[in-house]
mmCIF file of C-alpha atoms in Angstrom:
data_model
loop_
_atom_site.group_PDB
_atom_site.id
_atom_site.type_symbol
_atom_site.label_atom_id
_atom_site.label_comp_id
_atom_site.label_asym_id
_atom_site.label_seq_id
_atom_site.Cartn_x
_atom_site.Cartn_y
_atom_site.Cartn_z
ATOM 1 C CA MET B 1 3.474 -3.492 -19.748
ATOM 2 C CA ARG B 2 3.105 -4.306 -23.423
ATOM 3 C CA GLU B 3 1.183 -1.992 -25.737
ATOM 4 C CA ASP B 4 -0.683 -4.872 -27.437
ATOM 5 C CA GLY B 5 -3.035 -6.676 -25.094
ATOM 6 C CA GLN B 6 -2.406 -4.152 -22.337
ATOM 7 C CA TYR B 7 -5.953 -4.336 -21.032
ATOM 8 C CA ASP B 8 -5.856 -8.141 -20.918
ATOM 9 C CA ASP B 9 -2.624 -7.952 -18.940
ATOM 10 C CA LEU B 10 -4.128 -5.334 -16.641
ATOM 11 C CA ALA B 11 -7.269 -7.403 -16.078
ATOM 12 C CA ALA B 12 -5.178 -10.460 -15.185
ATOM 13 C CA PHE B 13 -2.947 -8.373 -12.925
ATOM 14 C CA LEU B 14 -5.948 -6.852 -11.107
ATOM 15 C CA GLY B 15 -7.570 -10.257 -10.808
ATOM 16 C CA ALA B 16 -4.485 -11.566 -9.054
ATOM 17 C CA ARG B 17 -3.426 -8.515 -6.997
ATOM 18 C CA GLY B 18 -6.475 -6.225 -6.925
ATOM 19 C CA ASP B 19 -7.699 -7.168 -3.448
ATOM 20 C CA ALA B 20 -4.281 -6.612 -1.856
ATOM 21 C CA LEU B 21 -3.899 -3.285 -3.664
ATOM 22 C CA LEU B 22 -7.364 -2.186 -2.523
ATOM 23 C CA ARG B 23 -6.617 -3.095 1.104
ATOM 24 C CA THR B 24 -3.469 -0.967 0.964
ATOM 25 C CA ALA B 25 -5.359 1.901 -0.678
ATOM 26 C CA VAL B 26 -8.065 1.775 2.020
ATOM 27 C CA LEU B 27 -5.395 2.177 4.706
ATOM 28 C CA LEU B 28 -3.689 5.000 2.827
ATOM 29 C CA ALA B 29 -6.930 6.906 2.208
ATOM 30 C CA PRO B 30 -9.111 5.915 5.146
ATOM 31 C CA GLY B 31 -12.343 4.332 4.175
ATOM 32 C CA ARG B 32 -13.371 2.085 1.357
ATOM 33 C CA ASP B 33 -14.584 4.909 -0.897
ATOM 34 C CA GLY B 34 -11.353 6.857 -0.512
ATOM 35 C CA GLY B 35 -9.318 3.705 -1.105
ATOM 36 C CA GLU B 36 -11.253 2.849 -4.251
ATOM 37 C CA ASP B 37 -10.750 6.396 -5.538
ATOM 38 C CA LEU B 38 -7.039 6.265 -4.766
ATOM 39 C CA LEU B 39 -6.595 2.915 -6.515
ATOM 40 C CA GLN B 40 -8.597 4.078 -9.532
ATOM 41 C CA GLU B 41 -6.528 7.242 -9.832
ATOM 42 C CA ALA B 42 -3.322 5.201 -9.583
ATOM 43 C CA LEU B 43 -4.561 2.829 -12.287
ATOM 44 C CA GLU B 44 -5.383 5.769 -14.556
ATOM 45 C CA ARG B 45 -1.876 7.149 -14.081
ATOM 46 C CA LEU B 46 -0.413 3.715 -14.725
ATOM 47 C CA LEU B 47 -2.281 3.484 -18.027
ATOM 48 C CA ARG B 48 -1.210 7.000 -19.054
ATOM 49 C CA ASN B 49 2.415 6.195 -18.296
ATOM 50 C CA ARG B 50 2.472 2.551 -19.364
ATOM 51 C CA HIS B 51 5.483 3.212 -21.602
ATOM 52 C CA LYS B 52 7.550 3.825 -18.439
ATOM 53 C CA VAL B 53 6.692 0.452 -16.913
ATOM 54 C CA ASP B 54 8.864 -2.565 -17.664
ATOM 55 C CA GLY B 55 7.612 -5.912 -16.447
ATOM 56 C CA ASP B 56 5.397 -6.163 -13.372
ATOM 57 C CA PRO B 57 3.449 -2.933 -12.804
ATOM 58 C CA GLU B 58 2.743 -3.507 -9.084
ATOM 59 C CA GLY B 59 5.720 -1.584 -7.700
ATOM 60 C CA TYR B 60 5.005 1.361 -9.976
ATOM 61 C CA LEU B 61 1.319 1.315 -9.017
ATOM 62 C CA ARG B 62 2.084 1.165 -5.289
ATOM 63 C CA ARG B 63 4.483 4.098 -5.540
ATOM 64 C CA ILE B 64 1.774 6.118 -7.294
ATOM 65 C CA MET B 65 -0.659 5.263 -4.473
ATOM 66 C CA TYR B 66 1.830 6.225 -1.736
ATOM 67 C CA ASN B 67 2.696 9.505 -3.423
ATOM 68 C CA ARG B 68 -0.917 10.445 -4.216
ATOM 69 C CA ALA B 69 -1.977 9.651 -0.652
ATOM 70 C CA VAL B 70 0.760 11.859 0.805
ATOM 71 C CA ASP B 71 -0.055 14.645 -1.670
ATOM 72 C CA GLY B 72 -3.755 14.398 -0.818
ATOM 73 C CA TRP B 73 -3.113 14.698 2.909
ATOM 74 C CA ARG B 74 -0.915 17.714 2.393
ATOM 75 C CA SER B 75 -3.380 19.525 0.137
ATOM 76 C CA ARG B 76 -6.469 19.310 2.344
ATOM 77 C CA SER B 77 -7.028 20.197 5.941
ATOM 78 C CA ARG B 78 -7.286 17.378 8.438
ATOM 79 C CA ARG B 79 -10.811 16.364 9.296
ATOM 80 C CA PRO B 80 -12.495 13.187 10.489
ATOM 81 C CA GLU B 81 -13.595 11.064 7.592
ATOM 82 C CA VAL B 82 -16.662 8.899 7.379
ATOM 83 C CA LEU B 83 -15.798 5.287 6.712
ATOM 84 C CA GLY B 84 -17.770 3.354 4.135
ATOM 85 C CA LEU B 85 -18.323 -0.012 5.752
ATOM 86 C CA PRO B 86 -19.655 -3.061 3.938
ATOM 87 C CA ALA B 87 -23.122 -4.127 5.099
ATOM 88 C CA ASP B 88 -21.933 -7.549 6.284
ATOM 89 C CA ALA B 89 -19.039 -6.129 8.335
ATOM 90 C CA ALA B 90 -21.097 -5.736 11.517
ATOM 91 C CA VAL B 91 -21.831 -9.437 12.018
ATOM 92 C CA ALA B 92 -21.925 -10.116 15.772
ATOM 93 C CA ASP B 93 -18.989 -12.557 15.611
ATOM 94 C CA HIS B 94 -16.776 -9.934 13.997
ATOM 95 C CA VAL B 95 -17.694 -6.856 16.036
ATOM 96 C CA SER B 96 -14.471 -6.845 18.052
ATOM 97 C CA LEU B 97 -12.353 -7.212 14.906
ATOM 98 C CA LEU B 98 -14.275 -4.391 13.278
ATOM 99 C CA ASP B 99 -13.810 -2.173 16.332
ATOM 100 C CA LEU B 100 -10.083 -2.895 16.309
ATOM 101 C CA ARG B 101 -9.858 -2.130 12.582
ATOM 102 C CA LEU B 102 -11.758 1.140 12.995
ATOM 103 C CA GLU B 103 -9.518 2.138 15.899
ATOM 104 C CA LEU B 104 -6.436 1.407 13.795
ATOM 105 C CA ILE B 105 -7.753 3.408 10.822
ATOM 106 C CA GLN B 106 -8.618 6.343 13.086
ATOM 107 C CA ALA B 107 -5.194 6.176 14.712
ATOM 108 C CA LEU B 108 -3.483 6.085 11.303
ATOM 109 C CA GLY B 109 -5.476 9.179 10.359
ATOM 110 C CA GLN B 110 -3.786 11.112 13.169
ATOM 111 C CA LEU B 111 -0.265 10.499 11.838
ATOM 112 C CA THR B 112 1.560 12.829 9.499
ATOM 113 C CA PRO B 113 1.340 11.893 5.814
ATOM 114 C CA ARG B 114 4.932 10.596 5.689
ATOM 115 C CA GLN B 115 4.526 8.585 8.899
ATOM 116 C CA ARG B 116 1.315 7.026 7.669
ATOM 117 C CA ALA B 117 2.756 6.066 4.281
ATOM 118 C CA THR B 118 5.839 4.637 6.008
ATOM 119 C CA ILE B 119 3.820 2.601 8.517
ATOM 120 C CA VAL B 120 1.613 1.184 5.753
ATOM 121 C CA ALA B 121 4.606 0.359 3.541
ATOM 122 C CA ARG B 122 6.703 -1.194 6.321
ATOM 123 C CA TYR B 123 4.123 -3.056 8.383
ATOM 124 C CA TRP B 124 1.085 -3.603 6.182
ATOM 125 C CA GLU B 125 2.977 -4.223 2.943
ATOM 126 C CA GLU B 126 5.878 -5.827 4.869
ATOM 127 C CA LEU B 127 8.504 -3.983 2.815
ATOM 128 C CA SER B 128 12.075 -3.823 4.092
ATOM 129 C CA GLU B 129 13.475 -0.430 5.031
ATOM 130 C CA ALA B 130 15.316 -0.233 1.697
ATOM 131 C CA GLU B 131 12.211 -1.266 -0.292
ATOM 132 C CA ALA B 132 10.056 1.240 1.581
ATOM 133 C CA ALA B 133 12.634 3.976 0.941
ATOM 134 C CA THR B 134 12.562 3.172 -2.773
ATOM 135 C CA ALA B 135 8.757 3.055 -2.853
ATOM 136 C CA LEU B 136 8.435 6.348 -0.964
ATOM 137 C CA GLY B 137 11.281 8.082 -2.774
ATOM 138 C CA CYS B 138 13.307 8.894 0.346
ATOM 139 C CA SER B 139 16.364 7.659 2.232
ATOM 140 C CA VAL B 140 16.487 4.590 4.470
ATOM 141 C CA SER B 141 17.170 6.840 7.470
ATOM 142 C CA ALA B 142 14.014 8.851 6.666
ATOM 143 C CA VAL B 143 12.031 5.583 6.652
ATOM 144 C CA LYS B 144 13.534 4.555 10.000
ATOM 145 C CA SER B 145 12.789 7.941 11.530
ATOM 146 C CA ALA B 146 9.233 8.158 10.192
ATOM 147 C CA ALA B 147 8.488 4.578 11.272
ATOM 148 C CA ALA B 148 9.812 5.154 14.795
ATOM 149 C CA ARG B 149 7.900 8.399 15.217
ATOM 150 C CA GLY B 150 4.763 6.917 13.655
ATOM 151 C CA LEU B 151 4.816 3.862 15.911
ATOM 152 C CA ARG B 152 5.358 6.078 18.962
ATOM 153 C CA ALA B 153 2.409 8.246 17.923
ATOM 154 C CA LEU B 154 0.219 5.176 17.313
ATOM 155 C CA ARG B 155 1.047 3.851 20.776
ATOM 156 C CA GLU B 156 0.118 7.184 22.318
ATOM 157 C CA VAL B 157 -3.145 7.410 20.383
ATOM 158 C CA ILE B 158 -4.247 3.819 20.927
ATOM 159 C CA THR B 159 -3.142 3.445 24.562
ATOM 160 C CA PRO B 160 -2.692 6.912 26.083
ATOM 161 C CA GLU B 161 -3.097 5.584 29.603
ATOM 162 C CA ALA B 162 -0.020 3.333 29.165
ATOM 163 C CA GLU B 163 2.221 6.412 29.294
ATOM 164 C CA SER B 164 1.193 7.066 32.898
ATOM 165 C CA LEU B 165 1.790 3.508 34.117
ATOM 166 C CA PRO B 166 5.165 3.293 35.933
ATOM 167 C CA HIS B 167 5.962 -0.321 35.007
ATOM 168 C CA LEU B 168 5.643 0.421 31.285
ATOM 169 C CA SER B 169 7.522 3.709 31.234
ATOM 170 C CA GLU B 170 10.462 2.203 33.217
ATOM 171 C CA GLY B 171 11.030 -0.477 30.576
ATOM 172 C CA ARG B 172 11.498 2.090 27.807
ATOM 173 C CA GLN B 173 14.429 3.836 29.448
ATOM 174 C CA SER B 174 16.665 0.783 29.360
#
């Protein structure tokens, strides 16, 4: 990020990538308000450390968001969070999608911080295992392990009755 015209570059960058970054932040810090706060904090850190950023700032910004989200989960006790929903989100045609999204956000909230960051990086951001490991500052094997455990936990949270069904549990052993 260049020193001269840095705010113009940042405005153009946010215009192009801001919505995607906000969606990721909302998943990392459940709820729109938490996501906006997380993204704002990451942007502030990006501006303070702009001399460290060469070229496209998106990777640096995403790593800040992942790390701040994990740090935030570690520093406070777990508690249910109230989601800030947009007023037009409850349109009758979109109720089932909204219910599914809320269920996913609640399920993500029950994962450990590392599992949640890994799941968001791998499956929401569609990063490869190596890219996720770089973004999260860990090894590829740690990403694989956290993703596997996180997906298992999500399955248990979202469909707990599936564990007791014989035809589903038999397929896993093979």
